PDB file of C-alpha atoms in Angstrom:
ATOM      1  CA  UNK A   1      -9.170  -7.784  24.468  1.00  0.00           C
ATOM      2  CA  UNK A   2      -9.427  -7.577  20.679  1.00  0.00           C
ATOM      3  CA  UNK A   3      -9.930  -3.857  20.985  1.00  0.00           C
ATOM      4  CA  UNK A   4      -6.550  -3.406  22.699  1.00  0.00           C
ATOM      5  CA  UNK A   5      -4.884  -5.504  19.993  1.00  0.00           C
ATOM      6  CA  UNK A   6      -6.552  -3.330  17.362  1.00  0.00           C
ATOM      7  CA  UNK A   7      -5.309  -0.116  18.920  1.00  0.00           C
ATOM      8  CA  UNK A   8      -1.747  -1.402  19.322  1.00  0.00           C
ATOM      9  CA  UNK A   9      -1.682  -2.653  15.729  1.00  0.00           C
ATOM     10  CA  UNK A  10      -3.093   0.626  14.446  1.00  0.00           C
ATOM     11  CA  UNK A  11      -0.469   2.603  16.341  1.00  0.00           C
ATOM     12  CA  UNK A  12       2.280   0.427  14.865  1.00  0.00           C
ATOM     13  CA  UNK A  13       0.814   0.756  11.362  1.00  0.00           C
ATOM     14  CA  UNK A  14       0.466   4.527  11.438  1.00  0.00           C
ATOM     15  CA  UNK A  15       3.763   5.126  13.233  1.00  0.00           C
ATOM     16  CA  UNK A  16       5.872   2.983  10.938  1.00  0.00           C
ATOM     17  CA  UNK A  17       4.105   4.345   7.858  1.00  0.00           C
ATOM     18  CA  UNK A  18       4.959   7.862   8.970  1.00  0.00           C
ATOM     19  CA  UNK A  19       8.559   6.882   9.726  1.00  0.00           C
ATOM     20  CA  UNK A  20       8.770   5.332   6.249  1.00  0.00           C
ATOM     21  CA  UNK A  21       7.918   8.667   4.740  1.00  0.00           C
ATOM     22  CA  UNK A  22       9.946  10.729   7.172  1.00  0.00           C
ATOM     23  CA  UNK A  23      13.254   8.951   7.728  1.00  0.00           C
ATOM     24  CA  UNK A  24      16.192  10.269   5.755  1.00  0.00           C
ATOM     25  CA  UNK A  25      17.886   6.979   4.972  1.00  0.00           C
ATOM     26  CA  UNK A  26      16.027   4.965   2.270  1.00  0.00           C
ATOM     27  CA  UNK A  27      17.135   1.639   3.764  1.00  0.00           C
ATOM     28  CA  UNK A  28      15.526   2.591   7.094  1.00  0.00           C
ATOM     29  CA  UNK A  29      12.388   3.554   5.168  1.00  0.00           C
ATOM     30  CA  UNK A  30      12.292   0.092   3.609  1.00  0.00           C
ATOM     31  CA  UNK A  31      12.675  -1.603   7.002  1.00  0.00           C
ATOM     32  CA  UNK A  32       9.888   0.523   8.504  1.00  0.00           C
ATOM     33  CA  UNK A  33       7.724  -0.302   5.499  1.00  0.00           C
ATOM     34  CA  UNK A  34       8.198  -4.034   6.154  1.00  0.00           C
ATOM     35  CA  UNK A  35       7.044  -3.548   9.759  1.00  0.00           C
ATOM     36  CA  UNK A  36       4.032  -1.594   8.486  1.00  0.00           C
ATOM     37  CA  UNK A  37       3.138  -4.390   6.044  1.00  0.00           C
ATOM     38  CA  UNK A  38       3.361  -6.994   8.781  1.00  0.00           C
ATOM     39  CA  UNK A  39       1.058  -4.987  11.028  1.00  0.00           C
ATOM     40  CA  UNK A  40      -1.449  -4.686   8.176  1.00  0.00           C
ATOM     41  CA  UNK A  41      -1.264  -8.469   7.805  1.00  0.00           C
ATOM     42  CA  UNK A  42      -2.072  -8.564  11.514  1.00  0.00           C
ATOM     43  CA  UNK A  43      -5.175  -6.489  10.804  1.00  0.00           C
ATOM     44  CA  UNK A  44      -6.214  -9.038   8.172  1.00  0.00           C
ATOM     45  CA  UNK A  45      -5.751 -11.796  10.721  1.00  0.00           C
ATOM     46  CA  UNK A  46      -7.993  -9.886  13.126  1.00  0.00           C
ATOM     47  CA  UNK A  47     -10.651  -9.971  10.412  1.00  0.00           C
ATOM     48  CA  UNK A  48     -10.076 -13.709  10.188  1.00  0.00           C
ATOM     49  CA  UNK A  49      -9.055 -13.378   6.535  1.00  0.00           C
ATOM     50  CA  UNK A  50      -6.261 -15.940   6.564  1.00  0.00           C
ATOM     51  CA  UNK A  51      -5.825 -16.155   2.813  1.00  0.00           C
ATOM     52  CA  UNK A  52      -5.319 -12.416   2.417  1.00  0.00           C
ATOM     53  CA  UNK A  53      -2.933 -12.273   5.368  1.00  0.00           C
ATOM     54  CA  UNK A  54      -0.735 -14.942   3.816  1.00  0.00           C
ATOM     55  CA  UNK A  55      -0.872 -13.475   0.324  1.00  0.00           C
ATOM     56  CA  UNK A  56      -0.147 -10.023   1.740  1.00  0.00           C
ATOM     57  CA  UNK A  57       2.995 -11.206   3.504  1.00  0.00           C
ATOM     58  CA  UNK A  58       4.160 -13.203   0.492  1.00  0.00           C
ATOM     59  CA  UNK A  59       3.529 -10.464  -2.073  1.00  0.00           C
ATOM     60  CA  UNK A  60       4.397  -7.315  -0.126  1.00  0.00           C
ATOM     61  CA  UNK A  61       6.969  -8.332   2.466  1.00  0.00           C
ATOM     62  CA  UNK A  62       8.401 -10.927   0.111  1.00  0.00           C
ATOM     63  CA  UNK A  63       8.324  -9.840  -3.488  1.00  0.00           C
ATOM     64  CA  UNK A  64       7.817  -6.087  -3.461  1.00  0.00           C
ATOM     65  CA  UNK A  65      10.213  -5.342  -0.617  1.00  0.00           C
ATOM     66  CA  UNK A  66      12.939  -7.503  -2.150  1.00  0.00           C
ATOM     67  CA  UNK A  67      12.476  -5.619  -5.415  1.00  0.00           C
ATOM     68  CA  UNK A  68      12.629  -2.232  -3.676  1.00  0.00           C
ATOM     69  CA  UNK A  69      15.670  -3.147  -1.584  1.00  0.00           C
ATOM     70  CA  UNK A  70      17.409  -4.601  -4.614  1.00  0.00           C
ATOM     71  CA  UNK A  71      16.896  -1.352  -6.508  1.00  0.00           C
ATOM     72  CA  UNK A  72      18.077   0.668  -3.489  1.00  0.00           C
ATOM     73  CA  UNK A  73      21.266  -1.373  -3.214  1.00  0.00           C
ATOM     74  CA  UNK A  74      21.797  -1.229  -6.974  1.00  0.00           C
ATOM     75  CA  UNK A  75      21.630   2.552  -6.975  1.00  0.00           C
ATOM     76  CA  UNK A  76      23.842   2.848  -3.881  1.00  0.00           C
ATOM     77  CA  UNK A  77      21.390   5.238  -2.265  1.00  0.00           C
ATOM     78  CA  UNK A  78      22.144   4.280   1.308  1.00  0.00           C
ATOM     79  CA  UNK A  79      23.969   7.527   1.885  1.00  0.00           C
ATOM     80  CA  UNK A  80      21.918  10.436   3.068  1.00  0.00           C
ATOM     81  CA  UNK A  81      22.563  12.797   0.210  1.00  0.00           C
ATOM     82  CA  UNK A  82      19.008  13.676  -0.721  1.00  0.00           C
ATOM     83  CA  UNK A  83      18.556  17.413  -1.122  1.00  0.00           C
ATOM     84  CA  UNK A  84      15.433  18.308   0.755  1.00  0.00           C
ATOM     85  CA  UNK A  85      12.746  20.469  -0.719  1.00  0.00           C
ATOM     86  CA  UNK A  86      12.501  24.196   0.073  1.00  0.00           C
ATOM     87  CA  UNK A  87      10.709  25.049   3.276  1.00  0.00           C
ATOM     88  CA  UNK A  88       7.591  26.520   1.681  1.00  0.00           C
ATOM     89  CA  UNK A  89       7.017  23.333  -0.337  1.00  0.00           C
ATOM     90  CA  UNK A  90       7.378  21.279   2.861  1.00  0.00           C
ATOM     91  CA  UNK A  91       4.876  23.533   4.581  1.00  0.00           C
ATOM     92  CA  UNK A  92       2.499  23.190   1.634  1.00  0.00           C
ATOM     93  CA  UNK A  93       2.855  19.395   1.763  1.00  0.00           C
ATOM     94  CA  UNK A  94       2.041  19.257   5.482  1.00  0.00           C
ATOM     95  CA  UNK A  95      -0.847  21.665   5.018  1.00  0.00           C
ATOM     96  CA  UNK A  96      -2.426  19.814   2.090  1.00  0.00           C
ATOM     97  CA  UNK A  97      -2.020  16.418   3.754  1.00  0.00           C
ATOM     98  CA  UNK A  98      -3.714  17.777   6.866  1.00  0.00           C
ATOM     99  CA  UNK A  99      -6.537  19.263   4.829  1.00  0.00           C
ATOM    100  CA  UNK A 100      -6.938  15.949   2.968  1.00  0.00           C
ATOM    101  CA  UNK A 101      -7.144  14.050   6.262  1.00  0.00           C
ATOM    102  CA  UNK A 102      -9.685  16.528   7.633  1.00  0.00           C
ATOM    103  CA  UNK A 103     -11.913  16.359   4.548  1.00  0.00           C
ATOM    104  CA  UNK A 104     -11.721  12.555   4.229  1.00  0.00           C
ATOM    105  CA  UNK A 105     -12.464  11.856   7.884  1.00  0.00           C
ATOM    106  CA  UNK A 106     -15.231  14.409   8.207  1.00  0.00           C
ATOM    107  CA  UNK A 107     -16.886  13.277   4.964  1.00  0.00           C
ATOM    108  CA  UNK A 108     -16.696   9.613   5.920  1.00  0.00           C
ATOM    109  CA  UNK A 109     -17.954  10.331   9.416  1.00  0.00           C
ATOM    110  CA  UNK A 110     -20.880  12.388   8.127  1.00  0.00           C
ATOM    111  CA  UNK A 111     -21.793   9.688   5.611  1.00  0.00           C
ATOM    112  CA  UNK A 112     -22.832   7.474   8.575  1.00  0.00           C
ATOM    113  CA  UNK A 113     -21.934   4.074   7.161  1.00  0.00           C
ATOM    114  CA  UNK A 114     -22.773   2.321  10.425  1.00  0.00           C
ATOM    115  CA  UNK A 115     -26.509   2.857  10.091  1.00  0.00           C
ATOM    116  CA  UNK A 116     -27.065  -0.884   9.811  1.00  0.00           C
ATOM    117  CA  UNK A 117     -26.235  -2.702  12.998  1.00  0.00           C
ATOM    118  CA  UNK A 118     -23.554  -5.284  12.392  1.00  0.00           C
ATOM    119  CA  UNK A 119     -24.720  -8.823  13.050  1.00  0.00           C
ATOM    120  CA  UNK A 120     -22.428 -11.737  12.522  1.00  0.00           C
ATOM    121  CA  UNK A 121     -24.086 -14.680  10.869  1.00  0.00           C
ATOM    122  CA  UNK A 122     -22.116 -17.840  11.296  1.00  0.00           C
ATOM    123  CA  UNK A 123     -21.980 -18.392   7.582  1.00  0.00           C
ATOM    124  CA  UNK A 124     -18.518 -19.116   6.180  1.00  0.00           C
ATOM    125  CA  UNK A 125     -17.581 -16.511   3.615  1.00  0.00           C
ATOM    126  CA  UNK A 126     -13.838 -15.970   3.844  1.00  0.00           C
ATOM    127  CA  UNK A 127     -12.107 -19.271   4.240  1.00  0.00           C
ATOM    128  CA  UNK A 128      -9.705 -20.275   1.480  1.00  0.00           C
ATOM    129  CA  UNK A 129     -12.200 -22.826   0.166  1.00  0.00           C
ATOM    130  CA  UNK A 130     -14.988 -20.286  -0.343  1.00  0.00           C
ATOM    131  CA  UNK A 131     -12.634 -17.627  -1.721  1.00  0.00           C
ATOM    132  CA  UNK A 132     -11.241 -20.063  -4.256  1.00  0.00           C
ATOM    133  CA  UNK A 133     -14.718 -20.957  -5.444  1.00  0.00           C
ATOM    134  CA  UNK A 134     -15.709 -17.302  -5.774  1.00  0.00           C
ATOM    135  CA  UNK A 135     -12.453 -16.455  -7.525  1.00  0.00           C
ATOM    136  CA  UNK A 136     -12.675 -19.218 -10.094  1.00  0.00           C
ATOM    137  CA  UNK A 137     -16.427 -19.109 -10.750  1.00  0.00           C
ATOM    138  CA  UNK A 138     -17.581 -15.513 -10.516  1.00  0.00           C
ATOM    139  CA  UNK A 139     -14.278 -13.786 -11.263  1.00  0.00           C
ATOM    140  CA  UNK A 140     -12.849 -16.225 -13.786  1.00  0.00           C
ATOM    141  CA  UNK A 141     -12.216 -13.722 -16.603  1.00  0.00           C
ATOM    142  CA  UNK A 142     -10.602 -11.021 -14.389  1.00  0.00           C
ATOM    143  CA  UNK A 143      -8.394 -13.740 -12.909  1.00  0.00           C
ATOM    144  CA  UNK A 144      -7.118 -14.675 -16.358  1.00  0.00           C
ATOM    145  CA  UNK A 145      -6.610 -11.024 -17.201  1.00  0.00           C
ATOM    146  CA  UNK A 146      -4.548 -10.606 -14.029  1.00  0.00           C
ATOM    147  CA  UNK A 147      -2.201 -13.302 -15.297  1.00  0.00           C
ATOM    148  CA  UNK A 148      -1.957 -11.505 -18.656  1.00  0.00           C
ATOM    149  CA  UNK A 149      -1.193  -8.262 -16.773  1.00  0.00           C
ATOM    150  CA  UNK A 150       1.606  -9.908 -14.795  1.00  0.00           C
ATOM    151  CA  UNK A 151       3.090 -11.414 -17.968  1.00  0.00           C
ATOM    152  CA  UNK A 152       2.969  -8.079 -19.796  1.00  0.00           C
ATOM    153  CA  UNK A 153       4.526  -6.203 -16.871  1.00  0.00           C
ATOM    154  CA  UNK A 154       7.294  -8.791 -16.624  1.00  0.00           C
ATOM    155  CA  UNK A 155       8.118  -8.443 -20.323  1.00  0.00           C
ATOM    156  CA  UNK A 156       7.892  -4.668 -20.022  1.00  0.00           C
ATOM    157  CA  UNK A 157      10.240  -4.537 -17.039  1.00  0.00           C
ATOM    158  CA  UNK A 158      12.830  -6.649 -18.846  1.00  0.00           C
ATOM    159  CA  UNK A 159      12.523  -4.551 -22.009  1.00  0.00           C
ATOM    160  CA  UNK A 160      12.752  -1.205 -20.210  1.00  0.00           C
ATOM    161  CA  UNK A 161      15.701  -2.044 -17.990  1.00  0.00           C
ATOM    162  CA  UNK A 162      17.660  -3.765 -20.739  1.00  0.00           C
ATOM    163  CA  UNK A 163      20.891  -2.032 -21.558  1.00  0.00           C
ATOM    164  CA  UNK A 164      20.626  -0.432 -24.963  1.00  0.00           C
ATOM    165  CA  UNK A 165      23.498   0.240 -27.278  1.00  0.00           C
ATOM    166  CA  UNK A 166      24.691   3.789 -27.616  1.00  0.00           C
ATOM    167  CA  UNK A 167      23.643   5.372 -30.883  1.00  0.00           C
TER     168      UNK A 167
ATOM    169  CA  UNK B   1     -17.019 -17.058  16.214  1.00  0.00           C
ATOM    170  CA  UNK B   2     -16.818 -13.552  17.512  1.00  0.00           C
ATOM    171  CA  UNK B   3     -15.954 -10.955  14.932  1.00  0.00           C
ATOM    172  CA  UNK B   4     -13.620  -8.019  15.411  1.00  0.00           C
ATOM    173  CA  UNK B   5     -16.243  -5.632  14.040  1.00  0.00           C
ATOM    174  CA  UNK B   6     -18.564  -6.304  16.955  1.00  0.00           C
ATOM    175  CA  UNK B   7     -15.907  -5.000  19.316  1.00  0.00           C
ATOM    176  CA  UNK B   8     -14.130  -2.310  17.365  1.00  0.00           C
ATOM    177  CA  UNK B   9     -16.685  -1.030  14.894  1.00  0.00           C
ATOM    178  CA  UNK B  10     -16.308  -0.050  11.268  1.00  0.00           C
ATOM    179  CA  UNK B  11     -15.843   3.628  12.114  1.00  0.00           C
ATOM    180  CA  UNK B  12     -12.409   3.066  13.643  1.00  0.00           C
ATOM    181  CA  UNK B  13     -11.302   1.214  10.542  1.00  0.00           C
ATOM    182  CA  UNK B  14     -12.511   4.050   8.331  1.00  0.00           C
ATOM    183  CA  UNK B  15     -10.457   6.543  10.332  1.00  0.00           C
ATOM    184  CA  UNK B  16      -7.403   4.274  10.308  1.00  0.00           C
ATOM    185  CA  UNK B  17      -7.579   3.830   6.534  1.00  0.00           C
ATOM    186  CA  UNK B  18      -8.117   7.539   5.928  1.00  0.00           C
ATOM    187  CA  UNK B  19      -5.095   8.409   8.075  1.00  0.00           C
ATOM    188  CA  UNK B  20      -2.947   5.802   6.345  1.00  0.00           C
ATOM    189  CA  UNK B  21      -3.985   7.153   2.946  1.00  0.00           C
ATOM    190  CA  UNK B  22      -3.120  10.684   4.039  1.00  0.00           C
ATOM    191  CA  UNK B  23       0.326   9.567   5.224  1.00  0.00           C
ATOM    192  CA  UNK B  24       0.882   8.093   1.751  1.00  0.00           C
ATOM    193  CA  UNK B  25      -0.249  11.301   0.051  1.00  0.00           C
ATOM    194  CA  UNK B  26       1.986  13.295   2.390  1.00  0.00           C
ATOM    195  CA  UNK B  27       4.943  11.140   1.373  1.00  0.00           C
ATOM    196  CA  UNK B  28       4.278  11.821  -2.311  1.00  0.00           C
ATOM    197  CA  UNK B  29       4.222  15.560  -1.664  1.00  0.00           C
ATOM    198  CA  UNK B  30       7.060  15.726   0.855  1.00  0.00           C
ATOM    199  CA  UNK B  31       9.895  13.645  -0.566  1.00  0.00           C
ATOM    200  CA  UNK B  32      11.978  13.943  -3.699  1.00  0.00           C
ATOM    201  CA  UNK B  33      13.425  10.444  -3.728  1.00  0.00           C
ATOM    202  CA  UNK B  34      11.479   8.432  -6.299  1.00  0.00           C
ATOM    203  CA  UNK B  35      11.782   5.132  -4.411  1.00  0.00           C
ATOM    204  CA  UNK B  36      10.267   6.691  -1.285  1.00  0.00           C
ATOM    205  CA  UNK B  37       7.448   7.941  -3.494  1.00  0.00           C
ATOM    206  CA  UNK B  38       6.908   4.349  -4.644  1.00  0.00           C
ATOM    207  CA  UNK B  39       6.736   3.261  -1.016  1.00  0.00           C
ATOM    208  CA  UNK B  40       4.151   5.972  -0.392  1.00  0.00           C
ATOM    209  CA  UNK B  41       2.067   4.645  -3.270  1.00  0.00           C
ATOM    210  CA  UNK B  42       2.244   1.198  -1.684  1.00  0.00           C
ATOM    211  CA  UNK B  43       1.056   2.678   1.618  1.00  0.00           C
ATOM    212  CA  UNK B  44      -1.912   4.290  -0.135  1.00  0.00           C
ATOM    213  CA  UNK B  45      -2.810   1.026  -1.888  1.00  0.00           C
ATOM    214  CA  UNK B  46      -2.602  -0.757   1.450  1.00  0.00           C
ATOM    215  CA  UNK B  47      -4.968   1.725   3.062  1.00  0.00           C
ATOM    216  CA  UNK B  48      -7.539   1.054   0.354  1.00  0.00           C
ATOM    217  CA  UNK B  49      -7.026  -2.708   0.692  1.00  0.00           C
ATOM    218  CA  UNK B  50      -7.564  -2.531   4.445  1.00  0.00           C
ATOM    219  CA  UNK B  51     -10.843  -0.678   4.023  1.00  0.00           C
ATOM    220  CA  UNK B  52     -11.978  -3.142   1.349  1.00  0.00           C
ATOM    221  CA  UNK B  53     -11.343  -6.067   3.696  1.00  0.00           C
ATOM    222  CA  UNK B  54     -13.124  -4.247   6.518  1.00  0.00           C
ATOM    223  CA  UNK B  55     -16.238  -3.694   4.422  1.00  0.00           C
ATOM    224  CA  UNK B  56     -16.038  -7.212   3.024  1.00  0.00           C
ATOM    225  CA  UNK B  57     -16.244  -8.479   6.595  1.00  0.00           C
ATOM    226  CA  UNK B  58     -18.945  -5.951   7.409  1.00  0.00           C
ATOM    227  CA  UNK B  59     -21.217  -7.121   4.600  1.00  0.00           C
ATOM    228  CA  UNK B  60     -19.999 -10.731   4.868  1.00  0.00           C
ATOM    229  CA  UNK B  61     -19.289 -10.935   1.182  1.00  0.00           C
ATOM    230  CA  UNK B  62     -16.242 -12.588  -0.361  1.00  0.00           C
ATOM    231  CA  UNK B  63     -16.134 -10.273  -3.376  1.00  0.00           C
ATOM    232  CA  UNK B  64     -14.279  -7.551  -1.473  1.00  0.00           C
ATOM    233  CA  UNK B  65     -11.467  -9.928  -0.636  1.00  0.00           C
ATOM    234  CA  UNK B  66     -11.225 -11.108  -4.242  1.00  0.00           C
ATOM    235  CA  UNK B  67     -10.917  -7.466  -5.244  1.00  0.00           C
ATOM    236  CA  UNK B  68      -8.074  -7.012  -2.754  1.00  0.00           C
ATOM    237  CA  UNK B  69      -6.375  -9.978  -4.383  1.00  0.00           C
ATOM    238  CA  UNK B  70      -6.569  -8.246  -7.778  1.00  0.00           C
ATOM    239  CA  UNK B  71      -5.274  -5.022  -6.262  1.00  0.00           C
ATOM    240  CA  UNK B  72      -2.230  -6.881  -4.987  1.00  0.00           C
ATOM    241  CA  UNK B  73      -1.565  -8.276  -8.480  1.00  0.00           C
ATOM    242  CA  UNK B  74      -1.805  -4.772  -9.952  1.00  0.00           C
ATOM    243  CA  UNK B  75       0.492  -3.379  -7.230  1.00  0.00           C
ATOM    244  CA  UNK B  76       3.106  -6.028  -7.983  1.00  0.00           C
ATOM    245  CA  UNK B  77       2.958  -5.254 -11.713  1.00  0.00           C
ATOM    246  CA  UNK B  78       3.159  -1.515 -11.019  1.00  0.00           C
ATOM    247  CA  UNK B  79       6.227  -1.871  -8.808  1.00  0.00           C
ATOM    248  CA  UNK B  80       8.009  -4.072 -11.337  1.00  0.00           C
ATOM    249  CA  UNK B  81       7.495  -1.663 -14.238  1.00  0.00           C
ATOM    250  CA  UNK B  82       8.091   1.435 -12.098  1.00  0.00           C
ATOM    251  CA  UNK B  83      11.383   0.178 -10.713  1.00  0.00           C
ATOM    252  CA  UNK B  84      12.509  -0.759 -14.218  1.00  0.00           C
ATOM    253  CA  UNK B  85      11.789   2.814 -15.294  1.00  0.00           C
ATOM    254  CA  UNK B  86      13.700   4.114 -12.262  1.00  0.00           C
ATOM    255  CA  UNK B  87      16.722   1.956 -13.086  1.00  0.00           C
ATOM    256  CA  UNK B  88      16.743   3.281 -16.611  1.00  0.00           C
ATOM    257  CA  UNK B  89      16.409   6.882 -15.340  1.00  0.00           C
ATOM    258  CA  UNK B  90      19.303   6.273 -12.963  1.00  0.00           C
ATOM    259  CA  UNK B  91      21.424   5.028 -15.848  1.00  0.00           C
ATOM    260  CA  UNK B  92      20.733   8.164 -17.824  1.00  0.00           C
ATOM    261  CA  UNK B  93      20.996  10.998 -15.292  1.00  0.00           C
ATOM    262  CA  UNK B  94      22.874   9.415 -12.402  1.00  0.00           C
ATOM    263  CA  UNK B  95      20.342   9.966  -9.626  1.00  0.00           C
ATOM    264  CA  UNK B  96      16.631   9.480  -9.042  1.00  0.00           C
ATOM    265  CA  UNK B  97      15.724  12.910  -7.794  1.00  0.00           C
ATOM    266  CA  UNK B  98      12.298  13.681  -9.214  1.00  0.00           C
ATOM    267  CA  UNK B  99      13.038  17.392  -9.554  1.00  0.00           C
ATOM    268  CA  UNK B 100      15.902  16.698 -11.961  1.00  0.00           C
ATOM    269  CA  UNK B 101      13.536  15.217 -14.513  1.00  0.00           C
ATOM    270  CA  UNK B 102      12.669  18.362 -16.375  1.00  0.00           C
ATOM    271  CA  UNK B 103      13.755  17.564 -19.889  1.00  0.00           C
ATOM    272  CA  UNK B 104      10.210  17.966 -21.136  1.00  0.00           C
ATOM    273  CA  UNK B 105       9.947  21.442 -19.675  1.00  0.00           C
ATOM    274  CA  UNK B 106      11.550  23.033 -22.720  1.00  0.00           C
TER     275      UNK B 106
END
């Protein structure tokens, strides 16, 4: 049962990710990307990682997609006027992506990560309660630095996109 | 509770993440629109996140999921700054075609 759900979700993830890259209209790409993000959140739910599934939907499908769509609308890019690359560069892109996939999959398959048999202990390690304790005890300093990073990037974004006077 | 890894296995997740990462890399190489390239970067980050969650479940350790949380924060910061740069590029040259940015070429 779960296996069928996994295969359907994987097909949706890969298909919409490819359509994101391939479709000519940037707005369609953004819509496909939202579908892809939701299917990845579905994968997180299959792992029973509720916290990550929620945060993933909020951050990616909420914040990042709104930002991307806002920029797309601002630049009025919804017309299909993108000049495509020359054919030999397209061929090179397909070729190198295929080679990358081949090397990654064969290397990861040969590495044999499933040597240890997976046994599920019934210990709770990924509920929100446990994750919060781990985050605020073990990873306290990185957590604070993440807030500094967000603050700095916010200030940077405002400073960069501010309209400057002509010299 | 029955875990997904008992039924599907970590190997399938490794292949899925590798394929997703390659689709992202393909998007970077194939397109000229800078916003689509940003979306491809997001796809690549998501592939890595998915594999981190898979191995976090595999080893039953919460640290992997905390790391995914930090990756999401970094991705949000990256998109904010990157889109600000794109807006300022668009103001200066009128489009966001990556191949038009060759002022540094001399």
